[in-house]
mmCIF file of C-alpha atoms and ligand atoms in Angstrom:
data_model
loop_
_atom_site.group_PDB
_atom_site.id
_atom_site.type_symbol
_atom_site.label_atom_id
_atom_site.label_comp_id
_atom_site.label_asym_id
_atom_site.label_seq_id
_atom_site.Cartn_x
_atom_site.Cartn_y
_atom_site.Cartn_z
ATOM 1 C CA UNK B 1 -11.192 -4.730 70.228
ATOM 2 C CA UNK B 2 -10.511 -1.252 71.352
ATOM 3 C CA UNK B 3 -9.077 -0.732 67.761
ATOM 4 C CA UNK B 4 -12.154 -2.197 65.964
ATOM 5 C CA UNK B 5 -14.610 -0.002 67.884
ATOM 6 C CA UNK B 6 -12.682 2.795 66.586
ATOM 7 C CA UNK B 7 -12.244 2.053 63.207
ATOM 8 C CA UNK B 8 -16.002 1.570 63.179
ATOM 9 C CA UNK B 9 -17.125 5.166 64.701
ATOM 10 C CA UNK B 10 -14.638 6.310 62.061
ATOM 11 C CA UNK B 11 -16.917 4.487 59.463
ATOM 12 C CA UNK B 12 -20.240 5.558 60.517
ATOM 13 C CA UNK B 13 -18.713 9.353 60.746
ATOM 14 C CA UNK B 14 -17.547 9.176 57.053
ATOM 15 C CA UNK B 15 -20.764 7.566 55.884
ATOM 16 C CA UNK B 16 -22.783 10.384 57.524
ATOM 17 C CA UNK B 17 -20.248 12.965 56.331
ATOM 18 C CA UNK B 18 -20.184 11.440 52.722
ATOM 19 C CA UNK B 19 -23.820 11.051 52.670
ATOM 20 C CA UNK B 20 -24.438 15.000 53.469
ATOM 21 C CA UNK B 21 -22.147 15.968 50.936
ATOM 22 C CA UNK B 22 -23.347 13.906 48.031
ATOM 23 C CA UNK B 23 -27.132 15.116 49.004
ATOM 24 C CA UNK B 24 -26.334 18.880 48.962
ATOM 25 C CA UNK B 25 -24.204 18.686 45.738
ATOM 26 C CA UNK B 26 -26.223 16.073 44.144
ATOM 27 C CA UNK B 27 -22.621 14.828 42.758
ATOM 28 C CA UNK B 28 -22.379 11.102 41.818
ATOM 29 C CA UNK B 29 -20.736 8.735 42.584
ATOM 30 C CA UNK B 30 -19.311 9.350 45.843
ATOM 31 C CA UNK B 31 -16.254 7.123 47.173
ATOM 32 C CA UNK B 32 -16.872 6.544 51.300
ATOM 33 C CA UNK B 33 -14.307 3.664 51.623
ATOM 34 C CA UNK B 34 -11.287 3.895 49.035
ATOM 35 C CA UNK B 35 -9.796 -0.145 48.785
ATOM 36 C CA UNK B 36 -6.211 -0.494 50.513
ATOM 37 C CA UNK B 37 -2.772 -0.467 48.443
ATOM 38 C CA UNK B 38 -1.191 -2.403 50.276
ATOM 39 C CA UNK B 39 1.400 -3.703 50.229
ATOM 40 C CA UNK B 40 -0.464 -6.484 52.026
ATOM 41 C CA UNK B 41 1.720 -9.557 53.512
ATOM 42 C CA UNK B 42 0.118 -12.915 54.880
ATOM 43 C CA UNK B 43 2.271 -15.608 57.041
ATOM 44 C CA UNK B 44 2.449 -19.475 55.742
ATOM 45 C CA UNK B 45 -0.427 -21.030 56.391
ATOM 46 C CA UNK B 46 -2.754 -17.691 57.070
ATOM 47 C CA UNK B 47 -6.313 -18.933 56.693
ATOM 48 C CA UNK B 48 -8.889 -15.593 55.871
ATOM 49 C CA UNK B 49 -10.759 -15.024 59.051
ATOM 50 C CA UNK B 50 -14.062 -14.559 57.661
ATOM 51 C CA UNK B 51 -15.936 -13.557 60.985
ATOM 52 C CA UNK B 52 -13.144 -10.463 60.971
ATOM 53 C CA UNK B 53 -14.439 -9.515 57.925
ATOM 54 C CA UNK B 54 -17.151 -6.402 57.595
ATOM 55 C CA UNK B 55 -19.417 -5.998 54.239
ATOM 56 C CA UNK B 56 -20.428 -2.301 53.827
ATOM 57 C CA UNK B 57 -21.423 0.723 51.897
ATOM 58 C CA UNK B 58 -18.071 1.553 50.133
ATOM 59 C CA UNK B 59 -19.667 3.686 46.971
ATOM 60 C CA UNK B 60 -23.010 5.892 46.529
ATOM 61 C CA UNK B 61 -23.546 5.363 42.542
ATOM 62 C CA UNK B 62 -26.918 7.453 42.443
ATOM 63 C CA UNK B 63 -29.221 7.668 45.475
ATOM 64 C CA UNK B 64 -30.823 4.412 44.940
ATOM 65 C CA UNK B 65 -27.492 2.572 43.706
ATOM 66 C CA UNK B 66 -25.366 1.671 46.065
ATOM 67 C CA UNK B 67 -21.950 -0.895 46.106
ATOM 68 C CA UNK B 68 -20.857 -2.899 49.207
ATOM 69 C CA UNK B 69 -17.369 -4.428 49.583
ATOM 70 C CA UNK B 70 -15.792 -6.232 52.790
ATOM 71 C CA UNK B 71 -12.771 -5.042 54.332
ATOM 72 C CA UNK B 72 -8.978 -4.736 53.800
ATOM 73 C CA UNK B 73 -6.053 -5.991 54.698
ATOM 74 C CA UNK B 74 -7.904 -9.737 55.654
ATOM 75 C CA UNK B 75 -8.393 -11.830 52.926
ATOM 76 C CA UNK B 76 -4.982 -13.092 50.676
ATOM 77 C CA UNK B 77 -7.476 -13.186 47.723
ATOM 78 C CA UNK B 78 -8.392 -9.476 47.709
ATOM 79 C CA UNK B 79 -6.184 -8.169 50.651
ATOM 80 C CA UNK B 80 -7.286 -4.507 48.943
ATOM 81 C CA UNK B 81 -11.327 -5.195 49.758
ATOM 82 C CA UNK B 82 -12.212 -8.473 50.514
ATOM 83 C CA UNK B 83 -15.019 -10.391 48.292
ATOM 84 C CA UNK B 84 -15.929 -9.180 44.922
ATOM 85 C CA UNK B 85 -18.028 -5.698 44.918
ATOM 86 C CA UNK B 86 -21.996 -6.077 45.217
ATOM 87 C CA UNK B 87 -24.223 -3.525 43.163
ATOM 88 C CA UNK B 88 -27.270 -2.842 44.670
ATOM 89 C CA UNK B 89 -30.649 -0.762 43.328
ATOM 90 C CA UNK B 90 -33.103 -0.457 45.263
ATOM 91 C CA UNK B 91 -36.268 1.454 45.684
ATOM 92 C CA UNK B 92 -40.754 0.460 45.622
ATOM 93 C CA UNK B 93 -40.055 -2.313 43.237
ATOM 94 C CA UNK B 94 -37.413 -4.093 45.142
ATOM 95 C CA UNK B 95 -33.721 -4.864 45.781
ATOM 96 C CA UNK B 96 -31.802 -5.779 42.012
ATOM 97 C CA UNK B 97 -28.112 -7.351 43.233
ATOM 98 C CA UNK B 98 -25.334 -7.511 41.349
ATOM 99 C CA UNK B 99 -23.211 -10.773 42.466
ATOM 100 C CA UNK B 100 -23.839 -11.785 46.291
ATOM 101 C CA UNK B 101 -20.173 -11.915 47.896
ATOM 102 C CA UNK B 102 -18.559 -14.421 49.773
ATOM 103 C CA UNK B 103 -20.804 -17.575 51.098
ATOM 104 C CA UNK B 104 -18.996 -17.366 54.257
ATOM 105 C CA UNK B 105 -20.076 -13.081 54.625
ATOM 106 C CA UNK B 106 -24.080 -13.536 53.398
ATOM 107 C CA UNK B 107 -25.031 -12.774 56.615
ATOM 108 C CA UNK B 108 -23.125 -9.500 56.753
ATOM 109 C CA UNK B 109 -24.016 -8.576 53.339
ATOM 110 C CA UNK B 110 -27.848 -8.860 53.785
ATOM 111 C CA UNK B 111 -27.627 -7.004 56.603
ATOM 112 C CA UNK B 112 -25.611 -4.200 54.695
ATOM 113 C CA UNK B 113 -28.468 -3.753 52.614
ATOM 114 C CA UNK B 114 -30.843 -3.982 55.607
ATOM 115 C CA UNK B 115 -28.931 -0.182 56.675
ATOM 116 C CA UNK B 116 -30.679 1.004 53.803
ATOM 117 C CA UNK B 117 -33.615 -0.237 52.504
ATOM 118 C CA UNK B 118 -36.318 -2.499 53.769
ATOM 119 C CA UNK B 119 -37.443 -3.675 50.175
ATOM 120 C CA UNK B 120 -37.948 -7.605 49.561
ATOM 121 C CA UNK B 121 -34.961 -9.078 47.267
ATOM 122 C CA UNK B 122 -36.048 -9.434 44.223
ATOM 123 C CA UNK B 123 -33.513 -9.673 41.334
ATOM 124 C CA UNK B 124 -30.040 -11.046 41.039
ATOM 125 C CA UNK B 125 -27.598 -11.237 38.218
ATOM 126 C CA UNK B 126 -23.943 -12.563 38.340
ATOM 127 C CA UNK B 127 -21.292 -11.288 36.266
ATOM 128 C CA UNK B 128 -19.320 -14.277 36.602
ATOM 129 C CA UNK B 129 -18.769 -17.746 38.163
ATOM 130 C CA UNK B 130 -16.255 -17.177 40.876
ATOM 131 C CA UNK B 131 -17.189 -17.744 44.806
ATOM 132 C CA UNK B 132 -16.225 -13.964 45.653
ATOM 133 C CA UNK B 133 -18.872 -13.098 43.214
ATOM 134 C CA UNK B 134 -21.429 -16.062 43.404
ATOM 135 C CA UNK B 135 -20.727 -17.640 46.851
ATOM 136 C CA UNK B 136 -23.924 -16.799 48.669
ATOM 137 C CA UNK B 137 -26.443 -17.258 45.255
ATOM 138 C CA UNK B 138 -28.434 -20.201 47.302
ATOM 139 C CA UNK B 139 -28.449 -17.319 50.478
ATOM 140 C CA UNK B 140 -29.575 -14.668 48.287
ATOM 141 C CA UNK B 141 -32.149 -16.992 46.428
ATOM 142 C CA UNK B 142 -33.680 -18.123 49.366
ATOM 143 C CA UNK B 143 -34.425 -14.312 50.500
ATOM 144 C CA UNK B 144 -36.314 -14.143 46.877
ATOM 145 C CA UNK B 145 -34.078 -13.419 44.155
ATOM 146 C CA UNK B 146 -34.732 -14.275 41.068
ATOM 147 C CA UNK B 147 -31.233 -15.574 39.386
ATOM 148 C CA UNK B 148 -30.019 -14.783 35.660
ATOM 149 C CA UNK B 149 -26.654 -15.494 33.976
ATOM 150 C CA UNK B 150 -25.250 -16.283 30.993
ATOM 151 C CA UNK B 151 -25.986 -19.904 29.828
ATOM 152 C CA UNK B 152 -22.595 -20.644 30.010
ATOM 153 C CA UNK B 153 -21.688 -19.788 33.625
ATOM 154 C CA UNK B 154 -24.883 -21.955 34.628
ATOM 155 C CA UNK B 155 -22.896 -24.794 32.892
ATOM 156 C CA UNK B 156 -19.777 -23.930 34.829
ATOM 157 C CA UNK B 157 -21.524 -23.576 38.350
ATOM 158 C CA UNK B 158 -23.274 -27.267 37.376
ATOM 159 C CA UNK B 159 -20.288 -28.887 36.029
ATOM 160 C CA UNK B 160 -17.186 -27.508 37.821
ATOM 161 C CA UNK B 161 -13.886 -27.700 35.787
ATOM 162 C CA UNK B 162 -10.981 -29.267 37.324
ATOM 163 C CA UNK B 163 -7.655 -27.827 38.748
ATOM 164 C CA UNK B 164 -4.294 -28.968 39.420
ATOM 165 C CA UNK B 165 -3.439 -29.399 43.703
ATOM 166 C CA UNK B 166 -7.351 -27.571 44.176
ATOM 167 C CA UNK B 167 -10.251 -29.991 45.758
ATOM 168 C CA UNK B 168 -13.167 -30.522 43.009
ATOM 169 C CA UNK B 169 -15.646 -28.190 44.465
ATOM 170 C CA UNK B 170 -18.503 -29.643 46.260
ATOM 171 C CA UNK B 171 -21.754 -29.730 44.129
ATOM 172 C CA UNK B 172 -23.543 -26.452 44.142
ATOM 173 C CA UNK B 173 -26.801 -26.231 46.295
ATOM 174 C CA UNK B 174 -29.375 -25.952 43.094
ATOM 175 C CA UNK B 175 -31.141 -23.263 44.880
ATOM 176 C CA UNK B 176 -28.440 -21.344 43.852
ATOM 177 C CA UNK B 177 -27.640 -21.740 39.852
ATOM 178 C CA UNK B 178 -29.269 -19.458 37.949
ATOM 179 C CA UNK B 179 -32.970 -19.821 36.397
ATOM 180 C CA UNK B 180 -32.780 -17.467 33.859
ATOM 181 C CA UNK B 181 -30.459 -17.111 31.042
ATOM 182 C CA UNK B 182 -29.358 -15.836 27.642
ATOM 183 C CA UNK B 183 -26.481 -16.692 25.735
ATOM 184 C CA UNK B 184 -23.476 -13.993 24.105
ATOM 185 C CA UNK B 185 -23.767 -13.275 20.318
ATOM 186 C CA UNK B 186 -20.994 -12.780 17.992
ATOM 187 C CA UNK B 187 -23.569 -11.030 15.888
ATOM 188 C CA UNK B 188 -24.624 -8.525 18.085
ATOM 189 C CA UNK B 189 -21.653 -7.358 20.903
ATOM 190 C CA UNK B 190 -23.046 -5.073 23.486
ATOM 191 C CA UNK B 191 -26.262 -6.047 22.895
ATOM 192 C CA UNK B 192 -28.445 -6.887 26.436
ATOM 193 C CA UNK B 193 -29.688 -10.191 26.622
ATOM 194 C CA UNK B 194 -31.931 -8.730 29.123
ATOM 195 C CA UNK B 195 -33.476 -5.110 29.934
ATOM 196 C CA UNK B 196 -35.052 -4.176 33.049
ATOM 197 C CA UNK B 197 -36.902 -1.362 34.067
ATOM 198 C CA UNK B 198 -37.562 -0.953 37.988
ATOM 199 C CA UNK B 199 -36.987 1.665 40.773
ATOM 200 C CA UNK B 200 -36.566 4.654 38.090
ATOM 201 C CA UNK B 201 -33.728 2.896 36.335
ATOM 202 C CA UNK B 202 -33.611 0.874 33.472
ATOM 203 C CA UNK B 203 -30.854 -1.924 34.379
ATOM 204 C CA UNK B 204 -29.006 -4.356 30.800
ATOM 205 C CA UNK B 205 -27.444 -7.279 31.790
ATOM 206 C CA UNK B 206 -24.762 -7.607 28.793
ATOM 207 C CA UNK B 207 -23.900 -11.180 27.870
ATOM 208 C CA UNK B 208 -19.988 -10.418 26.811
ATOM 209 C CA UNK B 209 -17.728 -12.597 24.428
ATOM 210 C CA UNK B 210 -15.689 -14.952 26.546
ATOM 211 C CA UNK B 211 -13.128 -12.669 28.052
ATOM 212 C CA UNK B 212 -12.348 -13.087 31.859
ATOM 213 C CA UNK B 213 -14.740 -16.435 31.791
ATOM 214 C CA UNK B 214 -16.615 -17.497 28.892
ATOM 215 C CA UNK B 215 -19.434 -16.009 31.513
ATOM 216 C CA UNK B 216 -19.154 -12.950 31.946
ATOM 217 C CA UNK B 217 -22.016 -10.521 31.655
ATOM 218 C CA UNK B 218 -21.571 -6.681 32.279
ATOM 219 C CA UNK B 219 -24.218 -4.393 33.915
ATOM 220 C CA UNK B 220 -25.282 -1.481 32.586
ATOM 221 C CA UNK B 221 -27.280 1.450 34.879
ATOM 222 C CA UNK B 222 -28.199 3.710 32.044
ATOM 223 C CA UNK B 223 -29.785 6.832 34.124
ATOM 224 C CA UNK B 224 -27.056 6.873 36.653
ATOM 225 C CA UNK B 225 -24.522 6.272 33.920
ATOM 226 C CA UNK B 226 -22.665 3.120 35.213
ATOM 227 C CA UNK B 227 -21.656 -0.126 34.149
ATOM 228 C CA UNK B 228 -20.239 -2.794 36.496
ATOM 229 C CA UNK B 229 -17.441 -4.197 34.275
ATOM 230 C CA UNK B 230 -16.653 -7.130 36.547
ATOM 231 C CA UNK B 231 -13.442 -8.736 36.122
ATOM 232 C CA UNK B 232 -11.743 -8.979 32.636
ATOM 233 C CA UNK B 233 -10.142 -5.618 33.903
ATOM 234 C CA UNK B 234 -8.427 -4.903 36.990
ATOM 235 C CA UNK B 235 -5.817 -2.487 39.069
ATOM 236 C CA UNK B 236 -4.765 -4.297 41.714
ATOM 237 C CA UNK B 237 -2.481 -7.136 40.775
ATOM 238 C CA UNK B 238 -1.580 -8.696 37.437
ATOM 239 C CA UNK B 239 -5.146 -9.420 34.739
ATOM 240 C CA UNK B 240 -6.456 -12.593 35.321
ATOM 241 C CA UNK B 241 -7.993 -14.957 32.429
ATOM 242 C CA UNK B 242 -9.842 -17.767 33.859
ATOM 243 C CA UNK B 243 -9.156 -19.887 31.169
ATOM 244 C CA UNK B 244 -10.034 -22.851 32.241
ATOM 245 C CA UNK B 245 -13.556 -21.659 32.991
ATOM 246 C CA UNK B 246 -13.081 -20.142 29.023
ATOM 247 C CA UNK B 247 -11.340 -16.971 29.737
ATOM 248 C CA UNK B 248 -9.255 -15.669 27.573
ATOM 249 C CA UNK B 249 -6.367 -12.744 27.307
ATOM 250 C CA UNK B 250 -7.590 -12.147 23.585
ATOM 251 C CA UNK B 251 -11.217 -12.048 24.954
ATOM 252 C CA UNK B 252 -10.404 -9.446 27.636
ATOM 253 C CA UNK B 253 -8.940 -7.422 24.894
ATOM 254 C CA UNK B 254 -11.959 -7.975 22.672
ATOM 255 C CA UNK B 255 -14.245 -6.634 26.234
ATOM 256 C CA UNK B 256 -12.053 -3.809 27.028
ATOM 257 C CA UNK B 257 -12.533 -2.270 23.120
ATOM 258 C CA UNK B 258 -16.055 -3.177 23.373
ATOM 259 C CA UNK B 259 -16.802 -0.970 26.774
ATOM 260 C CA UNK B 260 -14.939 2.092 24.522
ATOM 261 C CA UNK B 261 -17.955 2.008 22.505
ATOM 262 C CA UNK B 262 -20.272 1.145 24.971
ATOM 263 C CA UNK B 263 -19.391 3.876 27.307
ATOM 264 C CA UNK B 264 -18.891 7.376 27.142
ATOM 265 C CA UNK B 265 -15.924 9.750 28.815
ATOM 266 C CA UNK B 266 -18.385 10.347 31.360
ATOM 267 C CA UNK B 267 -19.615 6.448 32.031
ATOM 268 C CA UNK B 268 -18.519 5.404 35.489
ATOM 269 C CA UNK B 269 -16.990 1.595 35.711
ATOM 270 C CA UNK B 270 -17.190 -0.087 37.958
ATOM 271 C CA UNK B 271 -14.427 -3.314 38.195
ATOM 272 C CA UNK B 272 -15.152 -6.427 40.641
ATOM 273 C CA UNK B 273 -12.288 -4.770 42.755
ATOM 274 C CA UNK B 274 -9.875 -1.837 42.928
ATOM 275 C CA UNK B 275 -10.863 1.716 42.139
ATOM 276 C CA UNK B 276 -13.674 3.158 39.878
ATOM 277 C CA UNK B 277 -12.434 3.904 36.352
ATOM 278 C CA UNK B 278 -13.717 5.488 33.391
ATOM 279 C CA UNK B 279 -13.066 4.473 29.524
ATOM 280 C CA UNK B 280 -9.315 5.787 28.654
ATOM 281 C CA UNK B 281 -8.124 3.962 32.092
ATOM 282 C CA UNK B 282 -8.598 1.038 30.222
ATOM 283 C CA UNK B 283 -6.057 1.759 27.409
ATOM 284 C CA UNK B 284 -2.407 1.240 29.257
ATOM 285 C CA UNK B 285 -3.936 -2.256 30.401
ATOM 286 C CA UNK B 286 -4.972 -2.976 26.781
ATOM 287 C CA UNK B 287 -0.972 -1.731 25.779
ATOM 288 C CA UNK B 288 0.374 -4.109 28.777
ATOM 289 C CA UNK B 289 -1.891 -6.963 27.632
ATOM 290 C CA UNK B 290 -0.755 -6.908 23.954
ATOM 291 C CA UNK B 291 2.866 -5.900 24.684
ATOM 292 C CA UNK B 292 3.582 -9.062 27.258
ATOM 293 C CA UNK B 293 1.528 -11.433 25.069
ATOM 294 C CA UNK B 294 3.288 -10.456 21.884
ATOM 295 C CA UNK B 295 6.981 -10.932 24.280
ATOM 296 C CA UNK B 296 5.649 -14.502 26.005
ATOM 297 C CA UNK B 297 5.070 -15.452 22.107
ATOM 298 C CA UNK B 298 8.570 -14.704 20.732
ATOM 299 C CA UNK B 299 9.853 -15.972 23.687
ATOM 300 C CA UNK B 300 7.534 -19.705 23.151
ATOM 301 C CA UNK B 301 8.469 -19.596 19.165
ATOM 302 C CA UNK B 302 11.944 -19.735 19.958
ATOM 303 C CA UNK B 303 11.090 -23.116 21.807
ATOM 304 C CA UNK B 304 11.584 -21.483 25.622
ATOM 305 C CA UNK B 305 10.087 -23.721 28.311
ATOM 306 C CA UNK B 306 7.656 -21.981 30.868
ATOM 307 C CA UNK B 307 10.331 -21.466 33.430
ATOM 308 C CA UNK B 308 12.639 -19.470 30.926
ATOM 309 C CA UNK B 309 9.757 -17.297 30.058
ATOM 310 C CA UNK B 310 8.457 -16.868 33.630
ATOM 311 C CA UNK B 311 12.191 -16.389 34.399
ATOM 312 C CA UNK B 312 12.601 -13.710 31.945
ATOM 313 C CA UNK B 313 10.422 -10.761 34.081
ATOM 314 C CA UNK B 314 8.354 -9.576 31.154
ATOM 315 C CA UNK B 315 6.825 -7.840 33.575
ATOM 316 C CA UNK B 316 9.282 -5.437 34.804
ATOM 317 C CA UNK B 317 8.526 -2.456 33.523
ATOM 318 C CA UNK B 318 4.869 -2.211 35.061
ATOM 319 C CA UNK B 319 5.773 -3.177 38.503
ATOM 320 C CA UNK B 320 6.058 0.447 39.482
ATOM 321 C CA UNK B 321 2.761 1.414 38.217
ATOM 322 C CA UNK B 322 0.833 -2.197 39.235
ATOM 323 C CA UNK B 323 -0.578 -2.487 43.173
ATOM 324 C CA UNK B 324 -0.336 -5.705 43.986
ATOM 325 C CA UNK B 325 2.599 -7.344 42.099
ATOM 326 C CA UNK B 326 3.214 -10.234 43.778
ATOM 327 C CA UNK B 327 5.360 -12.859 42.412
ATOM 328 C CA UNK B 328 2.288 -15.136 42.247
ATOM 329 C CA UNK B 329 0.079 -12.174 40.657
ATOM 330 C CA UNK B 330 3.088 -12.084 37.613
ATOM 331 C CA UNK B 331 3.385 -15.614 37.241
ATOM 332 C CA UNK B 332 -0.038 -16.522 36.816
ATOM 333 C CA UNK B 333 -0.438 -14.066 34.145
ATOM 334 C CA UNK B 334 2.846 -14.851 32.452
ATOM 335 C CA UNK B 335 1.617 -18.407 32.382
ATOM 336 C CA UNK B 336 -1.796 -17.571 30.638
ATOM 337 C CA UNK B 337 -0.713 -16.065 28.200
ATOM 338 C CA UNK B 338 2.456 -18.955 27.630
ATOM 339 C CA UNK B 339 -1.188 -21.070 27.568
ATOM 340 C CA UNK B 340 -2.583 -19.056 25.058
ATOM 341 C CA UNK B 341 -0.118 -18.331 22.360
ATOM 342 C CA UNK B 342 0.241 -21.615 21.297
ATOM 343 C CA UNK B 343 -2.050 -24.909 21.525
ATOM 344 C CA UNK B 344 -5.049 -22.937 23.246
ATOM 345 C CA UNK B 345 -7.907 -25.299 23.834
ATOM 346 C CA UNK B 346 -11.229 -24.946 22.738
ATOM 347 C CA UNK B 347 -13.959 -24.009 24.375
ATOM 348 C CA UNK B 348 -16.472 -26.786 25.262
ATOM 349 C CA UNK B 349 -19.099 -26.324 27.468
ATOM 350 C CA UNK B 350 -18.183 -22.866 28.613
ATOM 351 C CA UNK B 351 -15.060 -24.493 29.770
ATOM 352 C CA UNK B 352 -11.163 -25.643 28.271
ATOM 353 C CA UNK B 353 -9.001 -28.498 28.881
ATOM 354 C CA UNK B 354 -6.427 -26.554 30.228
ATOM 355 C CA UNK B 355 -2.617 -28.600 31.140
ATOM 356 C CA UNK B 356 -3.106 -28.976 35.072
ATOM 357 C CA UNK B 357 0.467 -27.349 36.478
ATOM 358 C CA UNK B 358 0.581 -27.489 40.454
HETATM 359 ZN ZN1 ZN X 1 -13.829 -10.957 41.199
#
């Protein structure tokens, strides 16, 4: 208790501190709460204790655009920050939200935003289907947000896929699928398939070839130079292709070459988790994500099962430089791309068939 207490005078001292600093140098973005390394270590059984779990101001994008992550160290899905990030610009013409967090931390996050502006919710876009990002869309919705999405992550929130030793989700509450949405275009990469102008920015939600889902949408700030990149990138732990929500390892390639034309050396990204990151950070992932998948496929051409490949450590050489490489984290990655190289489903639905291992 004693420790808690502490750690949260600590908070509201940096926050203050942070907050001077960034209004007398006018320098954006400012970092008030870096995520944990780790490494991060859970017992058996360890369920996340959600009430544990605090939701606030981690980033200062501009002075209206802020981003709110929960806490380390807590939750085995994100031990670095729990939850998925939450952009939010605010200002006269209301609160825009990127994703909403955790279902079981809406309370927490709302009240976040409540530290800083009293402005009615107005917007919301998600970037992509999963809980940590979409979890507390029927909260959110039911403060006044308006949802949009890609058509396709609609589709997966309505009709859940199925996977191996996981429950089938319950059925959404319909307050909280999105209302509005636009579809990606082969044609046209990059382009938004919405623009918005409110609260002196002028926000594009990006529709972007199936990559980490076949969902994903990326958001572009254009005055305050940002764009929240979501998930098909990541430095903490191994990448992650949802396939079977239409992700793919050749899509996230395909999304990390289109942000190198999108952005510029001075665009700030911002991932779903981990650190901030501009353009050429996004290179040695793109070199780890072609060298392992061009390694798994020899490896599946010369007729190796799934355990000989996993068993072969194709991941070795970027343990030193990856946070969060757990055995899980390697083999999960190892496995998508075994998926991929050979016999890769189609996508139907924004979803694929995927073989259910436990
Ligand atoms: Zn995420």
């Amino acid at each position: 208790m004693m420790r808690a207490r502490w750690w949260m005078l600590c908070l509201a001292a940096v926050t203050t501190l942070s907050w001077d600093v960034s209004t007398q140098e006018g320098g954006f973005p400012v970092t008030l709460i870096a995520p944990g390394k780790g490494p991060f270590t859970f017992p058996p059984g360890y369920q996340t204790p959600w009430e544990k779990i605090e939701i606030a101001v981690i980033e200062k994008m501009s002075p209206n655009l802020f981003v709110l992550h929960g806490s380390q160290g807590l939750d085995p899905a994100h031990p670095d920050a729990s939850g998925g990030r939450v952009m939010v610009l605010f200002g006269p013409d209301g609160v825009l939200m990127v994703d909403t967090q955790n279902r079981q931390v809406a309370e927490k996050t709302l009240k976040a935003i409540r530290s800083f502006t009293d402005a009615p919710i107005k917007v919301l876009v998600n970037t992509h289907i999963h809980s940590d990002h979409t979890g507390a869309n029927a909260f959110f919705a039911k403060q006044g947000a308006l949802i949009f999405a890609q058509d396709n992550l609609r589709s997966e929130m309505v009709r859940p896929v199925r996977r191996a030793n996981v429950q089938a989700p319950p059925p959404p509450d319909p307050v909280g699928v999105p209302v509005v949405t636009y579809r990606y275009s082969a044609a046209a990469p990059g382009e938004p398939g919405v623009t918005l102008t409110m609260n002196g920015e002028t926000v594009d939600f990006i529709p972007m070839m199936p990559s980490h889902t076949a969902g994903d949408t990326i958001v572009r700030f254009r005055n305050a130079n940002v764009i929240y990149i979501e998930d098909f990138y990541r430095n903490f732990g191994y990448p992650f292709a949802d396939q079977a929500n239409g992700g793919s390892i050749k899509g996230m390639l395909d999304a990390v070459d289109l942000i190198q034309k999108l952005a510029d050396d001075k665009t700030t990204l911002v991932p779903g988790h981990g650190t901030l990151v501009s353009k050429r950070d996004l290179l040695p992932y793109r070199a780890m994500l072609v060298d392992v998948m061009a390694k798994v496929k020899r490896l599946r051409d010369q007729g190796k099962s799934l355990q000989e490949v996993l068993a072969a450590n194709l991941t070795a050489p970027y343990d030193a430089t990856t946070l969060g490489d757990t055995q899980q984290s390697k083999d999960r990655f190892i496995t998508e791309a075994y998926d991929e190289v050979k016999d890769f489903p189609p996508i139907v639905d924004g979803k694929r068939t995927m073989p259910l291992r436990p």
